[in-house]
Amino acid sequence: MGARNTNANVRQPDVKPDAAGPDAAPDDPGSRTLRRGLQVLEAVLARPDGLRVVALCAATGLERAPVYRLLATLMEAGHVARRGRFLYVPGPRWAALQPAGGPPNMAVHLQPVLARISQGCGDAAFAIVREGAASHCIARHVGTHPVQILVIQVGTRQPLGVGAAGLALLAALPDVEVEAVIAANAAQLPRYGGMTPERLRILVRATRERGWSVVGNHATRNVLAVGMAVRDARGEPVAGISVASTLDRMPRQRQQLIAASCQAALRALLPADL
């Protein structure tokens, strides 16, 4: 399988992934440092209970030395704070921005779900939420298989439906909202593997019939992902989760096993009163 590891989003151990998506920032040193700093900050904000440096490295794909440097800057500015000797948590600048009685922190609720799924199948798992016509990656968990397909990073935004998690969430929406999302993204869709509005409608119908989503060769070439919608206590779709791997690791039978694993993890670990 080693000869296939040429995709920019395929990360082997100790290899840092490039920025994903067609709107990636210019690769000059300043932009690269800012992008990495935002990755670290978003990973910390996604886990207000605290993250160790090793977990931050796994979440961002960065090595320890740059993570420590970025944390020092973020702590100096008050965006990150240290709890005890090893944990890093959101800093005082963010405390005033958290509304009392606000909506649930989906990243916190879904991180254990992603961990169980990823540990079970060995591949990377992702969670997204909807922001208008876009999906926003709020959490991911890197698996144990030697080749990890890191199709998106925490903080990545892309048209809702071009990735498996976003497609599962899109398919769970009412028809009128589905059409509004597709119309809003129509001009951007071809940039994702030649996706078209009609192709996306076909994928939505297939997802509804199957109960979970499958997307291959759209957001990232030679990659296939399986996704599932996350629903709250009222049955409303509030997020999407997915697992991504290379095409040859995703035959039909394994897709079904991963979908079943996603469903089981959600039932076991998602709070009943979400």
mmCIF file of C-alpha atoms in Angstrom:
data_model
loop_
_atom_site.group_PDB
_atom_site.id
_atom_site.type_symbol
_atom_site.label_atom_id
_atom_site.label_comp_id
_atom_site.label_asym_id
_atom_site.label_seq_id
_atom_site.Cartn_x
_atom_site.Cartn_y
_atom_site.Cartn_z
ATOM 1 C CA MET A 1 0.000 0.000 0.000
ATOM 2 C CA GLY A 2 3.027 2.291 0.421
ATOM 3 C CA ALA A 3 3.059 3.294 -3.237
ATOM 4 C CA ARG A 4 -0.377 4.897 -2.805
ATOM 5 C CA ASN A 5 0.670 7.360 -0.106
ATOM 6 C CA THR A 6 1.027 10.347 -2.413
ATOM 7 C CA ASN A 7 -2.212 12.090 -1.527
ATOM 8 C CA ALA A 8 -1.619 15.339 0.375
ATOM 9 C CA ASN A 9 -4.233 14.321 2.912
ATOM 10 C CA VAL A 10 -2.703 10.915 3.700
ATOM 11 C CA ARG A 11 -0.574 11.097 6.829
ATOM 12 C CA GLN A 12 1.792 8.423 8.063
ATOM 13 C CA PRO A 13 3.350 8.708 11.531
ATOM 14 C CA ASP A 14 5.374 11.919 12.093
ATOM 15 C CA VAL A 15 4.382 13.393 8.722
ATOM 16 C CA LYS A 16 2.518 16.700 8.880
ATOM 17 C CA PRO A 17 -0.501 16.983 6.527
ATOM 18 C CA ASP A 18 -0.912 19.902 4.181
ATOM 19 C CA ALA A 19 -3.882 22.219 4.564
ATOM 20 C CA ALA A 20 -6.988 20.683 3.029
ATOM 21 C CA GLY A 21 -9.341 22.202 0.502
ATOM 22 C CA PRO A 22 -9.078 24.539 -2.452
ATOM 23 C CA ASP A 23 -9.113 27.658 -0.258
ATOM 24 C CA ALA A 24 -5.990 26.787 1.749
ATOM 25 C CA ALA A 25 -3.970 29.798 2.850
ATOM 26 C CA PRO A 26 -0.740 30.705 0.984
ATOM 27 C CA ASP A 27 2.171 28.565 2.163
ATOM 28 C CA ASP A 28 4.435 31.406 3.324
ATOM 29 C CA PRO A 29 5.939 31.094 6.827
ATOM 30 C CA GLY A 30 3.605 33.642 8.445
ATOM 31 C CA SER A 31 0.438 32.105 7.045
ATOM 32 C CA ARG A 32 1.641 28.615 7.915
ATOM 33 C CA THR A 33 2.352 29.601 11.535
ATOM 34 C CA LEU A 34 -1.016 31.322 11.870
ATOM 35 C CA ARG A 35 -2.817 28.326 10.384
ATOM 36 C CA ARG A 36 -1.066 25.962 12.802
ATOM 37 C CA GLY A 37 -1.786 28.232 15.743
ATOM 38 C CA LEU A 38 -5.478 28.255 14.865
ATOM 39 C CA GLN A 39 -5.435 24.457 14.586
ATOM 40 C CA VAL A 40 -4.037 24.176 18.109
ATOM 41 C CA LEU A 41 -6.497 26.751 19.482
ATOM 42 C CA GLU A 42 -9.509 25.067 17.882
ATOM 43 C CA ALA A 43 -8.417 21.684 19.225
ATOM 44 C CA VAL A 44 -8.194 23.127 22.756
ATOM 45 C CA LEU A 45 -11.570 24.867 22.439
ATOM 46 C CA ALA A 46 -13.122 21.591 21.269
ATOM 47 C CA ARG A 47 -12.066 19.921 24.550
ATOM 48 C CA PRO A 48 -12.739 22.388 27.405
ATOM 49 C CA ASP A 49 -12.011 19.591 29.893
ATOM 50 C CA GLY A 50 -8.374 19.775 28.775
ATOM 51 C CA LEU A 51 -5.911 18.158 26.391
ATOM 52 C CA ARG A 52 -2.365 16.920 26.838
ATOM 53 C CA VAL A 53 0.293 17.814 24.311
ATOM 54 C CA VAL A 54 0.294 14.287 22.895
ATOM 55 C CA ALA A 55 -3.444 14.610 22.174
ATOM 56 C CA LEU A 56 -2.911 18.022 20.583
ATOM 57 C CA CYS A 57 -0.260 16.517 18.322
ATOM 58 C CA ALA A 58 -2.686 13.791 17.278
ATOM 59 C CA ALA A 59 -5.519 16.269 16.698
ATOM 60 C CA THR A 60 -3.464 18.712 14.623
ATOM 61 C CA GLY A 61 -0.894 16.464 12.938
ATOM 62 C CA LEU A 62 1.913 18.647 14.330
ATOM 63 C CA GLU A 63 5.012 17.550 16.215
ATOM 64 C CA ARG A 64 5.660 18.348 19.868
ATOM 65 C CA ALA A 65 8.144 21.201 19.409
ATOM 66 C CA PRO A 66 5.882 23.480 17.305
ATOM 67 C CA VAL A 67 2.889 22.611 19.501
ATOM 68 C CA TYR A 68 4.776 23.738 22.619
ATOM 69 C CA ARG A 69 5.847 26.977 20.878
ATOM 70 C CA LEU A 70 2.313 27.730 19.730
ATOM 71 C CA LEU A 71 0.878 26.954 23.169
ATOM 72 C CA ALA A 72 3.319 29.377 24.780
ATOM 73 C CA THR A 73 2.139 32.181 22.489
ATOM 74 C CA LEU A 74 -1.535 31.322 22.988
ATOM 75 C CA MET A 75 -1.102 31.248 26.776
ATOM 76 C CA GLU A 76 0.704 34.598 26.747
ATOM 77 C CA ALA A 77 -2.271 36.107 24.884
ATOM 78 C CA GLY A 78 -4.810 34.531 27.247
ATOM 79 C CA HIS A 79 -6.397 32.223 24.666
ATOM 80 C CA VAL A 80 -5.133 29.037 26.345
ATOM 81 C CA ALA A 81 -4.378 28.239 29.986
ATOM 82 C CA ARG A 82 -2.688 25.328 31.711
ATOM 83 C CA ARG A 83 -4.561 23.188 34.237
ATOM 84 C CA GLY A 84 -2.253 21.214 36.508
ATOM 85 C CA ARG A 85 1.032 20.065 35.005
ATOM 86 C CA PHE A 86 -0.129 18.565 31.721
ATOM 87 C CA LEU A 87 -3.569 19.746 30.607
ATOM 88 C CA TYR A 88 -4.253 22.726 28.338
ATOM 89 C CA VAL A 89 -7.702 24.343 28.478
ATOM 90 C CA PRO A 90 -9.427 27.431 26.992
ATOM 91 C CA GLY A 91 -7.973 30.591 28.517
ATOM 92 C CA PRO A 92 -9.623 33.543 30.269
ATOM 93 C CA ARG A 93 -10.304 35.383 27.004
ATOM 94 C CA TRP A 94 -12.862 32.686 26.132
ATOM 95 C CA ALA A 95 -14.642 32.454 29.481
ATOM 96 C CA ALA A 96 -16.720 35.586 28.856
ATOM 97 C CA LEU A 97 -17.820 34.258 25.454
ATOM 98 C CA GLN A 98 -19.502 31.113 26.826
ATOM 99 C CA PRO A 99 -23.220 31.857 27.386
ATOM 100 C CA ALA A 100 -24.847 30.289 30.424
ATOM 101 C CA GLY A 101 -27.405 27.681 29.432
ATOM 102 C CA GLY A 102 -26.249 27.828 25.820
ATOM 103 C CA PRO A 103 -26.370 25.010 23.274
ATOM 104 C CA PRO A 104 -24.466 21.789 24.059
ATOM 105 C CA ASN A 105 -20.821 21.595 23.093
ATOM 106 C CA MET A 106 -21.073 18.965 20.366
ATOM 107 C CA ALA A 107 -17.307 18.570 20.131
ATOM 108 C CA VAL A 108 -17.152 17.513 23.777
ATOM 109 C CA HIS A 109 -20.087 15.110 23.417
ATOM 110 C CA LEU A 110 -18.815 13.548 20.193
ATOM 111 C CA GLN A 111 -15.127 13.155 21.068
ATOM 112 C CA PRO A 112 -15.706 9.891 23.014
ATOM 113 C CA VAL A 113 -17.889 8.636 20.161
ATOM 114 C CA LEU A 114 -15.132 9.306 17.635
ATOM 115 C CA ALA A 115 -12.540 7.691 19.892
ATOM 116 C CA ARG A 116 -14.535 4.462 20.189
ATOM 117 C CA ILE A 117 -15.220 4.289 16.450
ATOM 118 C CA SER A 118 -11.632 5.080 15.491
ATOM 119 C CA GLN A 119 -10.144 2.627 17.976
ATOM 120 C CA GLY A 120 -12.456 -0.067 16.675
ATOM 121 C CA CYS A 121 -11.714 0.308 12.966
ATOM 122 C CA GLY A 122 -8.219 1.833 13.070
ATOM 123 C CA ASP A 123 -9.117 4.733 10.756
ATOM 124 C CA ALA A 124 -9.596 8.430 11.439
ATOM 125 C CA ALA A 125 -13.054 9.578 12.536
ATOM 126 C CA PHE A 126 -14.499 13.077 12.166
ATOM 127 C CA ALA A 127 -17.397 15.169 13.490
ATOM 128 C CA ILE A 128 -19.004 18.152 11.780
ATOM 129 C CA VAL A 129 -21.813 20.574 12.466
ATOM 130 C CA ARG A 130 -23.806 22.688 10.046
ATOM 131 C CA GLU A 131 -23.134 26.394 9.610
ATOM 132 C CA GLY A 132 -25.662 27.629 7.075
ATOM 133 C CA ALA A 133 -24.820 25.900 3.794
ATOM 134 C CA ALA A 134 -21.407 24.768 5.063
ATOM 135 C CA SER A 135 -20.070 22.000 7.260
ATOM 136 C CA HIS A 136 -17.569 22.823 10.008
ATOM 137 C CA CYS A 137 -15.263 20.122 11.374
ATOM 138 C CA ILE A 138 -15.376 20.363 15.170
ATOM 139 C CA ALA A 139 -13.481 17.212 16.199
ATOM 140 C CA ARG A 140 -11.483 14.299 14.872
ATOM 141 C CA HIS A 141 -9.746 11.236 16.271
ATOM 142 C CA VAL A 142 -6.713 9.678 14.602
ATOM 143 C CA GLY A 143 -6.713 5.880 14.406
ATOM 144 C CA THR A 144 -4.012 3.245 14.731
ATOM 145 C CA HIS A 145 -3.711 2.043 11.130
ATOM 146 C CA PRO A 146 -0.321 3.022 9.609
ATOM 147 C CA VAL A 147 -2.013 5.078 6.885
ATOM 148 C CA GLN A 148 -4.381 7.724 8.221
ATOM 149 C CA ILE A 149 -6.614 9.618 5.791
ATOM 150 C CA LEU A 150 -6.912 13.069 7.362
ATOM 151 C CA VAL A 151 -9.330 14.461 4.790
ATOM 152 C CA ILE A 152 -10.172 17.485 6.928
ATOM 153 C CA GLN A 153 -8.796 19.159 10.013
ATOM 154 C CA VAL A 154 -10.569 20.636 13.009
ATOM 155 C CA GLY A 155 -11.797 24.002 11.755
ATOM 156 C CA THR A 156 -12.154 23.007 8.093
ATOM 157 C CA ARG A 157 -15.262 24.387 6.403
ATOM 158 C CA GLN A 158 -16.602 23.119 3.086
ATOM 159 C CA PRO A 159 -19.957 22.869 1.277
ATOM 160 C CA LEU A 160 -22.391 20.714 3.229
ATOM 161 C CA GLY A 161 -22.657 17.354 1.478
ATOM 162 C CA VAL A 162 -19.308 16.976 -0.280
ATOM 163 C CA GLY A 163 -17.963 14.887 2.615
ATOM 164 C CA ALA A 164 -19.587 11.842 4.190
ATOM 165 C CA ALA A 165 -20.427 13.441 7.551
ATOM 166 C CA GLY A 166 -21.873 16.500 5.839
ATOM 167 C CA LEU A 167 -23.814 14.348 3.380
ATOM 168 C CA ALA A 168 -25.365 12.342 6.223
ATOM 169 C CA LEU A 169 -26.406 15.558 7.962
ATOM 170 C CA LEU A 170 -27.698 17.094 4.719
ATOM 171 C CA ALA A 171 -29.798 14.005 3.947
ATOM 172 C CA ALA A 172 -31.370 14.212 7.407
ATOM 173 C CA LEU A 173 -32.702 17.722 6.741
ATOM 174 C CA PRO A 174 -36.155 18.491 5.281
ATOM 175 C CA ASP A 175 -36.320 18.657 1.471
ATOM 176 C CA VAL A 176 -36.738 22.431 1.417
ATOM 177 C CA GLU A 177 -33.534 22.895 3.419
ATOM 178 C CA VAL A 178 -31.669 20.387 1.266
ATOM 179 C CA GLU A 179 -32.577 22.349 -1.859
ATOM 180 C CA ALA A 180 -31.594 25.639 -0.238
ATOM 181 C CA VAL A 181 -28.181 24.246 0.722
ATOM 182 C CA ILE A 182 -27.567 22.797 -2.746
ATOM 183 C CA ALA A 183 -28.573 26.063 -4.411
ATOM 184 C CA ALA A 184 -26.286 28.085 -2.137
ATOM 185 C CA ASN A 185 -23.323 25.810 -2.910
ATOM 186 C CA ALA A 186 -23.973 25.163 -6.611
ATOM 187 C CA ALA A 187 -21.088 27.317 -7.833
ATOM 188 C CA GLN A 188 -18.582 25.676 -5.465
ATOM 189 C CA LEU A 189 -19.551 22.038 -5.934
ATOM 190 C CA PRO A 190 -17.515 21.331 -9.127
ATOM 191 C CA ARG A 191 -14.323 22.099 -7.201
ATOM 192 C CA TYR A 192 -14.912 18.947 -5.130
ATOM 193 C CA GLY A 193 -14.188 16.123 -7.541
ATOM 194 C CA GLY A 194 -16.625 17.410 -10.143
ATOM 195 C CA MET A 195 -19.622 17.268 -7.802
ATOM 196 C CA THR A 196 -22.833 18.674 -9.309
ATOM 197 C CA PRO A 197 -26.193 19.620 -7.780
ATOM 198 C CA GLU A 198 -27.850 16.634 -9.466
ATOM 199 C CA ARG A 199 -25.146 14.243 -8.278
ATOM 200 C CA LEU A 200 -25.564 15.570 -4.742
ATOM 201 C CA ARG A 201 -29.328 15.029 -4.915
ATOM 202 C CA ILE A 202 -28.708 11.415 -5.983
ATOM 203 C CA LEU A 203 -26.334 10.934 -3.031
ATOM 204 C CA VAL A 204 -28.914 12.413 -0.653
ATOM 205 C CA ARG A 205 -31.575 9.974 -1.900
ATOM 206 C CA ALA A 206 -29.169 7.022 -1.599
ATOM 207 C CA THR A 207 -28.211 8.087 1.933
ATOM 208 C CA ARG A 208 -31.844 8.231 3.008
ATOM 209 C CA GLU A 209 -32.536 4.781 1.554
ATOM 210 C CA ARG A 210 -29.423 3.238 3.126
ATOM 211 C CA GLY A 211 -29.568 5.037 6.472
ATOM 212 C CA TRP A 212 -25.948 6.201 6.260
ATOM 213 C CA SER A 213 -23.813 8.000 3.682
ATOM 214 C CA VAL A 214 -20.988 6.913 1.391
ATOM 215 C CA VAL A 215 -18.841 9.345 -0.577
ATOM 216 C CA GLY A 216 -15.825 8.426 -2.680
ATOM 217 C CA ASN A 217 -13.447 10.456 -4.838
ATOM 218 C CA HIS A 218 -15.138 13.814 -4.333
ATOM 219 C CA ALA A 219 -13.589 15.904 -1.554
ATOM 220 C CA THR A 220 -10.372 13.828 -1.783
ATOM 221 C CA ARG A 221 -9.236 11.482 -4.550
ATOM 222 C CA ASN A 222 -8.754 7.749 -3.899
ATOM 223 C CA VAL A 223 -10.579 8.074 -0.583
ATOM 224 C CA LEU A 224 -13.954 6.737 0.515
ATOM 225 C CA ALA A 225 -15.786 7.747 3.667
ATOM 226 C CA VAL A 226 -18.851 6.498 5.533
ATOM 227 C CA GLY A 227 -21.003 8.923 7.495
ATOM 228 C CA MET A 228 -23.999 9.064 9.810
ATOM 229 C CA ALA A 229 -26.225 11.856 11.106
ATOM 230 C CA VAL A 230 -26.281 12.656 14.828
ATOM 231 C CA ARG A 231 -29.711 13.463 16.266
ATOM 232 C CA ASP A 232 -30.704 15.127 19.519
ATOM 233 C CA ALA A 233 -33.322 13.901 21.999
ATOM 234 C CA ARG A 234 -36.100 15.307 19.792
ATOM 235 C CA GLY A 235 -34.802 13.469 16.739
ATOM 236 C CA GLU A 236 -33.492 16.627 15.094
ATOM 237 C CA PRO A 237 -30.202 16.307 13.140
ATOM 238 C CA VAL A 238 -27.525 18.340 14.911
ATOM 239 C CA ALA A 239 -24.223 16.968 13.593
ATOM 240 C CA GLY A 240 -22.599 14.350 11.412
ATOM 241 C CA ILE A 241 -19.799 11.843 11.978
ATOM 242 C CA SER A 242 -17.693 9.916 9.489
ATOM 243 C CA VAL A 243 -14.784 7.531 8.994
ATOM 244 C CA ALA A 244 -12.435 7.892 6.025
ATOM 245 C CA SER A 245 -9.946 5.475 4.495
ATOM 246 C CA THR A 246 -8.404 4.465 1.191
ATOM 247 C CA LEU A 247 -10.697 2.917 -1.412
ATOM 248 C CA ASP A 248 -9.135 -0.529 -1.069
ATOM 249 C CA ARG A 249 -9.835 -0.535 2.690
ATOM 250 C CA MET A 250 -13.509 0.250 2.167
ATOM 251 C CA PRO A 251 -15.280 -2.676 0.435
ATOM 252 C CA ARG A 252 -19.042 -2.820 0.844
ATOM 253 C CA GLN A 253 -18.940 -5.203 3.800
ATOM 254 C CA ARG A 254 -16.544 -2.982 5.743
ATOM 255 C CA GLN A 255 -18.676 0.080 4.995
ATOM 256 C CA GLN A 256 -21.598 -1.706 6.642
ATOM 257 C CA LEU A 257 -19.491 -2.671 9.663
ATOM 258 C CA ILE A 258 -18.303 0.915 10.132
ATOM 259 C CA ALA A 259 -21.859 2.244 9.829
ATOM 260 C CA ALA A 260 -22.961 -0.241 12.496
ATOM 261 C CA SER A 261 -20.041 0.820 14.693
ATOM 262 C CA CYS A 262 -21.028 4.498 14.337
ATOM 263 C CA GLN A 263 -24.610 3.711 15.290
ATOM 264 C CA ALA A 264 -23.551 1.632 18.306
ATOM 265 C CA ALA A 265 -21.138 4.301 19.576
ATOM 266 C CA LEU A 266 -23.798 7.011 19.295
ATOM 267 C CA ARG A 267 -26.321 4.900 21.186
ATOM 268 C CA ALA A 268 -23.837 4.031 23.928
ATOM 269 C CA LEU A 269 -22.055 7.344 24.456
ATOM 270 C CA LEU A 270 -24.248 10.232 23.327
ATOM 271 C CA PRO A 271 -26.144 11.800 26.265
ATOM 272 C CA ALA A 272 -29.851 10.920 26.200
ATOM 273 C CA ASP A 273 -30.828 14.523 27.019
ATOM 274 C CA LEU A 274 -28.751 16.120 24.254
#
